[in-house]
Amino acid sequence: MATGHGVRETEAFVLRTYKLSEADKIAVLLTREAGVVRGVARGARRLKSRFGAGLEPCTLVSATFHEKEGRELVTLRQVEIVRSFFELNADPDNFTLLEYLCDLVIQFSPPGQRDERLFRVFRACLEAVARERENLALIARYFEIWMLRLGGFLADMRRCARCKKNLEFEATYARGDGTLHCGACGGGARLSPEAARGLQTLQRLKPGEWSQQMRSIDRAAQRELAQFARSALAHTLERAPRQFPTASVSTTSST
Ligand SMILES: [Zn+2]
C-alpha cells in the first residue's frame, strides 16, 4: 500500500506483469525504497511502448512512479533498464526458477514494506544464477531459506531452538516448522551432517559461494535441504508451496 504522495524514483526488480486492458499492464515490482509495489504501466502493451523491454520479469530497472495517498496502485512513469538479465530468461530451467523466486517474493513480502536485505539477497541470487547455471536448485534453496529468515520465520540455524546450544558439533534434528534441535531436545528428523552444516553456513555465505560449497554434497543431503525448506515454507504459508525440482543434478543434462 502506497502511503506517501508524489513522485518517487528507485531501483526495482520487475517480478511479474499482468494484462490490465488492451493497452495497459500492471507491473509488480520489488523496489529498493518501498518494497513490493504494484503499478499501472499505461501503454505498455502497445508495440511501441515507452517502457520497451523494461518490464520483462527479473529486469533490474530504475523506476519512476507516482503514488497517490490511499491508493494501492501507483502509476509507473518510466523504467530504465539497469541490468536486463535477459540471457537468463531465455533458458527454460532458469525461467522456471526465476518465476518461482519472484512468486516467493510476492507471497512473502507485504506490499509497501521496505526491506533492503531482501532486495540485496534477491539481486545476489540472480547474479549467482547468471554465473552458475549448474547450481539452480541450490540457489533456490538459498533464497527460500533467506526469505523465511528475513520474514522472521526461521531462528538462528546455528543454535538449538530450545536450549540454544551451538549445533556445530551436534547431531541436528529438523522439525516441520523449520526449527532445528540438538539431540537432547530432539524431535523431528535427523539431518545428515552435510545438510545441517549447509543450514549453518547459509547464514554467512553469499548464494554463489554457498551453492559452490554445497554442490559436492550427495543427493540425499540435497533432498533433506529441499524438504526442510519446503516444509518450513508450507508451515509459514499454511499450504504447500509451488513445486520446484529438488536435486541440482536433474538440471544438468550436459554432463
Ligand atoms: Zn537443545
PDB file of C-alpha atoms and ligand atoms in Angstrom:
ATOM      1  CA  MET A   1       0.000   0.000   0.000  1.00  0.00           C
ATOM      2  CA  ALA A   2       1.419   3.324  -1.017  1.00  0.00           C
ATOM      3  CA  THR A   3       1.038   5.648   1.894  1.00  0.00           C
ATOM      4  CA  GLY A   4       3.112   8.535   0.615  1.00  0.00           C
ATOM      5  CA  HIS A   5       2.333  11.020  -2.059  1.00  0.00           C
ATOM      6  CA  GLY A   6       4.173  12.275  -5.079  1.00  0.00           C
ATOM      7  CA  VAL A   7       6.814  11.061  -7.469  1.00  0.00           C
ATOM      8  CA  ARG A   8       9.457   8.568  -6.409  1.00  0.00           C
ATOM      9  CA  GLU A   9      12.419   7.069  -8.145  1.00  0.00           C
ATOM     10  CA  THR A  10      14.017   3.833  -7.007  1.00  0.00           C
ATOM     11  CA  GLU A  11      15.858   0.788  -8.222  1.00  0.00           C
ATOM     12  CA  ALA A  12      13.496  -2.126  -8.671  1.00  0.00           C
ATOM     13  CA  PHE A  13      13.205  -5.662  -9.954  1.00  0.00           C
ATOM     14  CA  VAL A  14      10.234  -6.469 -12.150  1.00  0.00           C
ATOM     15  CA  LEU A  15       8.603  -9.509 -10.546  1.00  0.00           C
ATOM     16  CA  ARG A  16       5.606 -10.026 -12.780  1.00  0.00           C
ATOM     17  CA  THR A  17       3.269  -8.224 -15.145  1.00  0.00           C
ATOM     18  CA  TYR A  18      -0.432  -8.657 -15.819  1.00  0.00           C
ATOM     19  CA  LYS A  19      -2.644  -7.509 -18.627  1.00  0.00           C
ATOM     20  CA  LEU A  20      -4.888  -4.697 -17.408  1.00  0.00           C
ATOM     21  CA  SER A  21      -6.571  -3.611 -20.637  1.00  0.00           C
ATOM     22  CA  GLU A  22      -5.879  -3.628 -24.362  1.00  0.00           C
ATOM     23  CA  ALA A  23      -3.049  -1.153 -23.949  1.00  0.00           C
ATOM     24  CA  ASP A  24      -2.052  -1.277 -20.291  1.00  0.00           C
ATOM     25  CA  LYS A  25      -0.292  -3.616 -17.917  1.00  0.00           C
ATOM     26  CA  ILE A  26       0.082  -3.890 -14.191  1.00  0.00           C
ATOM     27  CA  ALA A  27       3.650  -4.470 -13.093  1.00  0.00           C
ATOM     28  CA  VAL A  28       4.608  -5.884  -9.709  1.00  0.00           C
ATOM     29  CA  LEU A  29       7.986  -4.535  -8.640  1.00  0.00           C
ATOM     30  CA  LEU A  30      10.356  -5.253  -5.796  1.00  0.00           C
ATOM     31  CA  THR A  31      11.695  -1.772  -5.129  1.00  0.00           C
ATOM     32  CA  ARG A  32      14.689  -0.911  -3.018  1.00  0.00           C
ATOM     33  CA  GLU A  33      12.959   2.053  -1.410  1.00  0.00           C
ATOM     34  CA  ALA A  34       9.373   0.926  -0.999  1.00  0.00           C
ATOM     35  CA  GLY A  35       9.276  -2.877  -1.008  1.00  0.00           C
ATOM     36  CA  VAL A  36       6.764  -4.610  -3.264  1.00  0.00           C
ATOM     37  CA  VAL A  37       4.817  -2.087  -5.331  1.00  0.00           C
ATOM     38  CA  ARG A  38       2.073  -2.624  -7.904  1.00  0.00           C
ATOM     39  CA  GLY A  39       1.914  -0.074 -10.672  1.00  0.00           C
ATOM     40  CA  VAL A  40      -0.115   0.652 -13.782  1.00  0.00           C
ATOM     41  CA  ALA A  41       2.046   0.913 -16.886  1.00  0.00           C
ATOM     42  CA  ARG A  42      -0.047   2.838 -19.374  1.00  0.00           C
ATOM     43  CA  GLY A  43       0.509   1.827 -22.966  1.00  0.00           C
ATOM     44  CA  ALA A  44       2.900  -0.965 -22.005  1.00  0.00           C
ATOM     45  CA  ARG A  45       1.099  -3.468 -24.228  1.00  0.00           C
ATOM     46  CA  ARG A  46       1.428  -1.301 -27.327  1.00  0.00           C
ATOM     47  CA  LEU A  47       4.018  -2.290 -29.877  1.00  0.00           C
ATOM     48  CA  LYS A  48       5.981   0.869 -29.403  1.00  0.00           C
ATOM     49  CA  SER A  49       5.820   1.472 -25.704  1.00  0.00           C
ATOM     50  CA  ARG A  50       7.980   3.869 -23.760  1.00  0.00           C
ATOM     51  CA  PHE A  51       8.600   1.018 -21.339  1.00  0.00           C
ATOM     52  CA  GLY A  52      10.250  -1.028 -24.080  1.00  0.00           C
ATOM     53  CA  ALA A  53      11.750  -4.244 -22.681  1.00  0.00           C
ATOM     54  CA  GLY A  54      11.992  -2.684 -19.238  1.00  0.00           C
ATOM     55  CA  LEU A  55       9.072  -4.672 -17.859  1.00  0.00           C
ATOM     56  CA  GLU A  56      10.428  -8.143 -18.619  1.00  0.00           C
ATOM     57  CA  PRO A  57      10.483 -10.271 -15.447  1.00  0.00           C
ATOM     58  CA  CYS A  58      13.664 -10.020 -13.358  1.00  0.00           C
ATOM     59  CA  THR A  59      14.883  -6.911 -15.132  1.00  0.00           C
ATOM     60  CA  LEU A  60      16.632  -4.524 -12.788  1.00  0.00           C
ATOM     61  CA  VAL A  61      15.338  -1.056 -13.570  1.00  0.00           C
ATOM     62  CA  SER A  62      15.387   2.446 -12.302  1.00  0.00           C
ATOM     63  CA  ALA A  63      11.662   3.062 -11.865  1.00  0.00           C
ATOM     64  CA  THR A  64       9.882   6.359 -11.544  1.00  0.00           C
ATOM     65  CA  PHE A  65       6.343   6.197 -10.262  1.00  0.00           C
ATOM     66  CA  HIS A  66       3.646   8.438  -8.980  1.00  0.00           C
ATOM     67  CA  GLU A  67       1.699   7.487  -5.906  1.00  0.00           C
ATOM     68  CA  LYS A  68      -1.490   8.887  -4.509  1.00  0.00           C
ATOM     69  CA  GLU A  69      -2.383   8.724  -0.901  1.00  0.00           C
ATOM     70  CA  GLY A  70      -4.660   5.820  -0.048  1.00  0.00           C
ATOM     71  CA  ARG A  71      -4.280   4.154  -3.441  1.00  0.00           C
ATOM     72  CA  GLU A  72      -2.605   0.814  -3.609  1.00  0.00           C
ATOM     73  CA  LEU A  73      -1.780   1.072  -7.310  1.00  0.00           C
ATOM     74  CA  VAL A  74       0.880   3.552  -8.284  1.00  0.00           C
ATOM     75  CA  THR A  75       1.309   4.936 -11.787  1.00  0.00           C
ATOM     76  CA  LEU A  76       4.549   3.947 -13.441  1.00  0.00           C
ATOM     77  CA  ARG A  77       6.008   6.906 -15.272  1.00  0.00           C
ATOM     78  CA  GLN A  78       9.239   5.464 -16.555  1.00  0.00           C
ATOM     79  CA  VAL A  79      11.554   2.486 -16.287  1.00  0.00           C
ATOM     80  CA  GLU A  80      15.154   2.491 -17.387  1.00  0.00           C
ATOM     81  CA  ILE A  81      16.991  -0.795 -17.632  1.00  0.00           C
ATOM     82  CA  VAL A  82      19.934  -1.058 -15.247  1.00  0.00           C
ATOM     83  CA  ARG A  83      20.549  -4.731 -15.950  1.00  0.00           C
ATOM     84  CA  SER A  84      18.346  -6.924 -18.098  1.00  0.00           C
ATOM     85  CA  PHE A  85      19.239 -10.492 -17.036  1.00  0.00           C
ATOM     86  CA  PHE A  86      17.653 -11.171 -20.416  1.00  0.00           C
ATOM     87  CA  GLU A  87      20.009 -14.077 -21.072  1.00  0.00           C
ATOM     88  CA  LEU A  88      18.624 -15.874 -18.011  1.00  0.00           C
ATOM     89  CA  ASN A  89      15.016 -15.812 -19.117  1.00  0.00           C
ATOM     90  CA  ALA A  90      15.902 -17.379 -22.453  1.00  0.00           C
ATOM     91  CA  ASP A  91      16.714 -20.702 -20.769  1.00  0.00           C
ATOM     92  CA  PRO A  92      13.628 -22.700 -19.705  1.00  0.00           C
ATOM     93  CA  ASP A  93      15.212 -24.038 -16.484  1.00  0.00           C
ATOM     94  CA  ASN A  94      16.264 -20.559 -15.492  1.00  0.00           C
ATOM     95  CA  PHE A  95      12.897 -19.155 -16.425  1.00  0.00           C
ATOM     96  CA  THR A  96      11.105 -21.611 -14.141  1.00  0.00           C
ATOM     97  CA  LEU A  97      13.465 -20.860 -11.273  1.00  0.00           C
ATOM     98  CA  LEU A  98      13.265 -17.100 -11.695  1.00  0.00           C
ATOM     99  CA  GLU A  99       9.493 -17.164 -11.892  1.00  0.00           C
ATOM    100  CA  TYR A 100       9.479 -19.192  -8.693  1.00  0.00           C
ATOM    101  CA  LEU A 101      11.781 -16.741  -6.895  1.00  0.00           C
ATOM    102  CA  CYS A 102       9.561 -13.846  -7.997  1.00  0.00           C
ATOM    103  CA  ASP A 103       6.483 -15.700  -6.741  1.00  0.00           C
ATOM    104  CA  LEU A 104       8.130 -16.248  -3.365  1.00  0.00           C
ATOM    105  CA  VAL A 105       8.770 -12.523  -3.007  1.00  0.00           C
ATOM    106  CA  ILE A 106       5.161 -11.739  -3.915  1.00  0.00           C
ATOM    107  CA  GLN A 107       3.859 -14.331  -1.462  1.00  0.00           C
ATOM    108  CA  PHE A 108       6.122 -13.404   1.439  1.00  0.00           C
ATOM    109  CA  SER A 109       6.755  -9.720   1.233  1.00  0.00           C
ATOM    110  CA  PRO A 110       3.919  -7.468   2.376  1.00  0.00           C
ATOM    111  CA  PRO A 111       3.242  -4.635  -0.120  1.00  0.00           C
ATOM    112  CA  GLY A 112       4.953  -1.350   0.584  1.00  0.00           C
ATOM    113  CA  GLN A 113       7.332  -2.726   3.195  1.00  0.00           C
ATOM    114  CA  ARG A 114      10.880  -1.650   2.512  1.00  0.00           C
ATOM    115  CA  ASP A 115      13.414  -4.403   3.023  1.00  0.00           C
ATOM    116  CA  GLU A 116      16.909  -3.560   1.870  1.00  0.00           C
ATOM    117  CA  ARG A 117      18.239  -7.007   2.762  1.00  0.00           C
ATOM    118  CA  LEU A 118      15.579  -8.791   0.710  1.00  0.00           C
ATOM    119  CA  PHE A 119      16.467  -6.592  -2.256  1.00  0.00           C
ATOM    120  CA  ARG A 120      20.154  -7.463  -1.841  1.00  0.00           C
ATOM    121  CA  VAL A 121      19.578 -11.196  -1.406  1.00  0.00           C
ATOM    122  CA  PHE A 122      17.309 -11.278  -4.449  1.00  0.00           C
ATOM    123  CA  ARG A 123      19.888  -9.461  -6.528  1.00  0.00           C
ATOM    124  CA  ALA A 124      22.703 -11.716  -5.305  1.00  0.00           C
ATOM    125  CA  CYS A 125      20.669 -14.809  -6.225  1.00  0.00           C
ATOM    126  CA  LEU A 126      20.004 -13.538  -9.757  1.00  0.00           C
ATOM    127  CA  GLU A 127      23.677 -12.789 -10.206  1.00  0.00           C
ATOM    128  CA  ALA A 128      24.534 -16.240  -8.911  1.00  0.00           C
ATOM    129  CA  VAL A 129      22.097 -17.839 -11.367  1.00  0.00           C
ATOM    130  CA  ALA A 130      23.759 -15.863 -14.146  1.00  0.00           C
ATOM    131  CA  ARG A 131      27.171 -17.226 -13.159  1.00  0.00           C
ATOM    132  CA  GLU A 132      26.335 -20.749 -12.005  1.00  0.00           C
ATOM    133  CA  ARG A 133      23.826 -22.290 -14.298  1.00  0.00           C
ATOM    134  CA  GLU A 134      24.522 -25.736 -12.850  1.00  0.00           C
ATOM    135  CA  ASN A 135      23.534 -24.777  -9.312  1.00  0.00           C
ATOM    136  CA  LEU A 136      19.985 -23.617  -9.897  1.00  0.00           C
ATOM    137  CA  ALA A 137      18.292 -25.825  -7.334  1.00  0.00           C
ATOM    138  CA  LEU A 138      20.770 -24.887  -4.607  1.00  0.00           C
ATOM    139  CA  ILE A 139      20.268 -21.207  -5.315  1.00  0.00           C
ATOM    140  CA  ALA A 140      16.532 -21.787  -4.980  1.00  0.00           C
ATOM    141  CA  ARG A 141      17.157 -23.430  -1.567  1.00  0.00           C
ATOM    142  CA  TYR A 142      19.291 -20.477  -0.546  1.00  0.00           C
ATOM    143  CA  PHE A 143      16.635 -17.987  -1.490  1.00  0.00           C
ATOM    144  CA  GLU A 144      13.792 -19.949   0.105  1.00  0.00           C
ATOM    145  CA  ILE A 145      15.590 -20.128   3.414  1.00  0.00           C
ATOM    146  CA  TRP A 146      16.662 -16.491   3.314  1.00  0.00           C
ATOM    147  CA  MET A 147      13.101 -15.410   2.526  1.00  0.00           C
ATOM    148  CA  LEU A 148      11.968 -17.278   5.633  1.00  0.00           C
ATOM    149  CA  ARG A 149      14.746 -15.755   7.720  1.00  0.00           C
ATOM    150  CA  LEU A 150      14.050 -12.217   6.550  1.00  0.00           C
ATOM    151  CA  GLY A 151      10.372 -12.716   7.275  1.00  0.00           C
ATOM    152  CA  GLY A 152      11.294 -13.668  10.827  1.00  0.00           C
ATOM    153  CA  PHE A 153      10.031 -17.229  10.375  1.00  0.00           C
ATOM    154  CA  LEU A 154      13.334 -19.010  10.986  1.00  0.00           C
ATOM    155  CA  ALA A 155      15.508 -18.670  14.047  1.00  0.00           C
ATOM    156  CA  ASP A 156      19.308 -18.748  14.149  1.00  0.00           C
ATOM    157  CA  MET A 157      20.098 -22.050  12.475  1.00  0.00           C
ATOM    158  CA  ARG A 158      23.406 -22.388  14.271  1.00  0.00           C
ATOM    159  CA  ARG A 159      21.671 -22.976  17.593  1.00  0.00           C
ATOM    160  CA  CYS A 160      19.160 -25.384  19.055  1.00  0.00           C
ATOM    161  CA  ALA A 161      15.778 -23.643  19.030  1.00  0.00           C
ATOM    162  CA  ARG A 162      15.061 -24.878  22.560  1.00  0.00           C
ATOM    163  CA  CYS A 163      18.247 -24.929  24.652  1.00  0.00           C
ATOM    164  CA  LYS A 164      20.310 -22.616  22.368  1.00  0.00           C
ATOM    165  CA  LYS A 165      23.259 -24.990  22.316  1.00  0.00           C
ATOM    166  CA  ASN A 166      25.641 -24.436  19.415  1.00  0.00           C
ATOM    167  CA  LEU A 167      24.814 -27.103  16.824  1.00  0.00           C
ATOM    168  CA  GLU A 168      28.149 -27.084  15.047  1.00  0.00           C
ATOM    169  CA  PHE A 169      29.341 -30.361  16.554  1.00  0.00           C
ATOM    170  CA  GLU A 170      25.945 -31.789  17.490  1.00  0.00           C
ATOM    171  CA  ALA A 171      23.506 -34.134  15.825  1.00  0.00           C
ATOM    172  CA  THR A 172      20.834 -31.851  14.398  1.00  0.00           C
ATOM    173  CA  TYR A 173      17.122 -32.568  14.142  1.00  0.00           C
ATOM    174  CA  ALA A 174      14.736 -30.581  11.954  1.00  0.00           C
ATOM    175  CA  ARG A 175      11.059 -30.137  12.670  1.00  0.00           C
ATOM    176  CA  GLY A 176       8.402 -29.425  10.093  1.00  0.00           C
ATOM    177  CA  ASP A 177       8.035 -25.853  11.297  1.00  0.00           C
ATOM    178  CA  GLY A 178      11.648 -25.079  10.333  1.00  0.00           C
ATOM    179  CA  THR A 179      13.142 -25.229  13.831  1.00  0.00           C
ATOM    180  CA  LEU A 180      16.386 -27.097  14.498  1.00  0.00           C
ATOM    181  CA  HIS A 181      17.097 -29.014  17.677  1.00  0.00           C
ATOM    182  CA  CYS A 182      20.019 -30.760  19.338  1.00  0.00           C
ATOM    183  CA  GLY A 183      19.974 -34.458  20.215  1.00  0.00           C
ATOM    184  CA  ALA A 184      18.934 -33.834  23.820  1.00  0.00           C
ATOM    185  CA  CYS A 185      15.956 -31.682  22.833  1.00  0.00           C
ATOM    186  CA  GLY A 186      15.325 -33.957  19.853  1.00  0.00           C
ATOM    187  CA  GLY A 187      12.144 -34.257  17.862  1.00  0.00           C
ATOM    188  CA  GLY A 188      11.793 -34.207  14.114  1.00  0.00           C
ATOM    189  CA  ALA A 189      14.006 -35.839  11.509  1.00  0.00           C
ATOM    190  CA  ARG A 190      17.719 -36.211  11.971  1.00  0.00           C
ATOM    191  CA  LEU A 191      19.650 -34.252   9.361  1.00  0.00           C
ATOM    192  CA  SER A 192      22.790 -35.574   7.753  1.00  0.00           C
ATOM    193  CA  PRO A 193      25.892 -33.610   8.834  1.00  0.00           C
ATOM    194  CA  GLU A 194      26.192 -32.118   5.319  1.00  0.00           C
ATOM    195  CA  ALA A 195      22.642 -30.778   5.327  1.00  0.00           C
ATOM    196  CA  ALA A 196      22.971 -29.441   8.892  1.00  0.00           C
ATOM    197  CA  ARG A 197      26.226 -27.732   8.009  1.00  0.00           C
ATOM    198  CA  GLY A 198      24.611 -26.261   4.905  1.00  0.00           C
ATOM    199  CA  LEU A 199      21.936 -24.608   7.027  1.00  0.00           C
ATOM    200  CA  GLN A 200      24.588 -23.179   9.340  1.00  0.00           C
ATOM    201  CA  THR A 201      26.846 -21.779   6.628  1.00  0.00           C
ATOM    202  CA  LEU A 202      23.971 -20.361   4.603  1.00  0.00           C
ATOM    203  CA  GLN A 203      23.670 -17.512   7.075  1.00  0.00           C
ATOM    204  CA  ARG A 204      27.111 -16.126   6.348  1.00  0.00           C
ATOM    205  CA  LEU A 205      27.837 -17.052   2.723  1.00  0.00           C
ATOM    206  CA  LYS A 206      26.712 -15.370  -0.479  1.00  0.00           C
ATOM    207  CA  PRO A 207      24.492 -17.536  -2.718  1.00  0.00           C
ATOM    208  CA  GLY A 208      27.264 -18.237  -5.233  1.00  0.00           C
ATOM    209  CA  GLU A 209      29.731 -19.261  -2.523  1.00  0.00           C
ATOM    210  CA  TRP A 210      27.177 -21.361  -0.723  1.00  0.00           C
ATOM    211  CA  SER A 211      25.978 -23.198  -3.818  1.00  0.00           C
ATOM    212  CA  GLN A 212      29.584 -23.862  -4.861  1.00  0.00           C
ATOM    213  CA  GLN A 213      30.298 -25.342  -1.475  1.00  0.00           C
ATOM    214  CA  MET A 214      27.092 -27.367  -1.385  1.00  0.00           C
ATOM    215  CA  ARG A 215      27.174 -28.817  -4.862  1.00  0.00           C
ATOM    216  CA  SER A 216      29.544 -31.554  -3.745  1.00  0.00           C
ATOM    217  CA  ILE A 217      27.164 -32.913  -1.109  1.00  0.00           C
ATOM    218  CA  ASP A 218      25.212 -36.018  -2.064  1.00  0.00           C
ATOM    219  CA  ARG A 219      21.707 -36.029  -3.415  1.00  0.00           C
ATOM    220  CA  ALA A 220      20.211 -37.346  -0.203  1.00  0.00           C
ATOM    221  CA  ALA A 221      21.556 -34.309   1.684  1.00  0.00           C
ATOM    222  CA  GLN A 222      20.273 -32.006  -1.060  1.00  0.00           C
ATOM    223  CA  ARG A 223      16.859 -33.622  -0.717  1.00  0.00           C
ATOM    224  CA  GLU A 224      16.968 -33.024   3.035  1.00  0.00           C
ATOM    225  CA  LEU A 225      17.599 -29.328   2.437  1.00  0.00           C
ATOM    226  CA  ALA A 226      14.766 -29.217  -0.077  1.00  0.00           C
ATOM    227  CA  GLN A 227      12.469 -30.992   2.356  1.00  0.00           C
ATOM    228  CA  PHE A 228      13.444 -28.634   5.159  1.00  0.00           C
ATOM    229  CA  ALA A 229      12.794 -25.547   3.030  1.00  0.00           C
ATOM    230  CA  ARG A 230       9.553 -26.889   1.631  1.00  0.00           C
ATOM    231  CA  SER A 231       8.041 -27.848   4.950  1.00  0.00           C
ATOM    232  CA  ALA A 232       9.123 -24.568   6.566  1.00  0.00           C
ATOM    233  CA  LEU A 233       7.567 -22.660   3.662  1.00  0.00           C
ATOM    234  CA  ALA A 234       4.411 -24.726   3.817  1.00  0.00           C
ATOM    235  CA  HIS A 235       4.229 -24.222   7.568  1.00  0.00           C
ATOM    236  CA  THR A 236       4.568 -20.493   7.044  1.00  0.00           C
ATOM    237  CA  LEU A 237       2.158 -20.203   4.179  1.00  0.00           C
ATOM    238  CA  GLU A 238      -0.111 -22.872   5.669  1.00  0.00           C
ATOM    239  CA  ARG A 239      -0.257 -24.521   2.293  1.00  0.00           C
ATOM    240  CA  ALA A 240       2.186 -26.321   0.068  1.00  0.00           C
ATOM    241  CA  PRO A 241       4.479 -24.046  -1.937  1.00  0.00           C
ATOM    242  CA  ARG A 242       4.829 -24.482  -5.670  1.00  0.00           C
ATOM    243  CA  GLN A 243       6.904 -27.417  -6.721  1.00  0.00           C
ATOM    244  CA  PHE A 244      10.480 -26.996  -7.743  1.00  0.00           C
ATOM    245  CA  PRO A 245      12.979 -29.726  -8.686  1.00  0.00           C
ATOM    246  CA  THR A 246      14.853 -30.838  -5.601  1.00  0.00           C
ATOM    247  CA  ALA A 247      18.173 -32.067  -6.958  1.00  0.00           C
ATOM    248  CA  SER A 248      20.502 -29.812  -8.909  1.00  0.00           C
ATOM    249  CA  VAL A 249      21.662 -32.881 -10.795  1.00  0.00           C
ATOM    250  CA  SER A 250      18.353 -33.010 -12.619  1.00  0.00           C
ATOM    251  CA  THR A 251      19.026 -29.677 -14.323  1.00  0.00           C
ATOM    252  CA  THR A 252      22.471 -30.521 -15.652  1.00  0.00           C
ATOM    253  CA  SER A 253      21.864 -32.589 -18.726  1.00  0.00           C
ATOM    254  CA  SER A 254      25.124 -31.658 -20.434  1.00  0.00           C
ATOM    255  CA  THR A 255      27.425 -33.747 -18.224  1.00  0.00           C
TER     256      THR A 255
HETATM  257 ZN    ZN B   1      18.725 -28.373  22.619  1.00  0.00          ZN
END
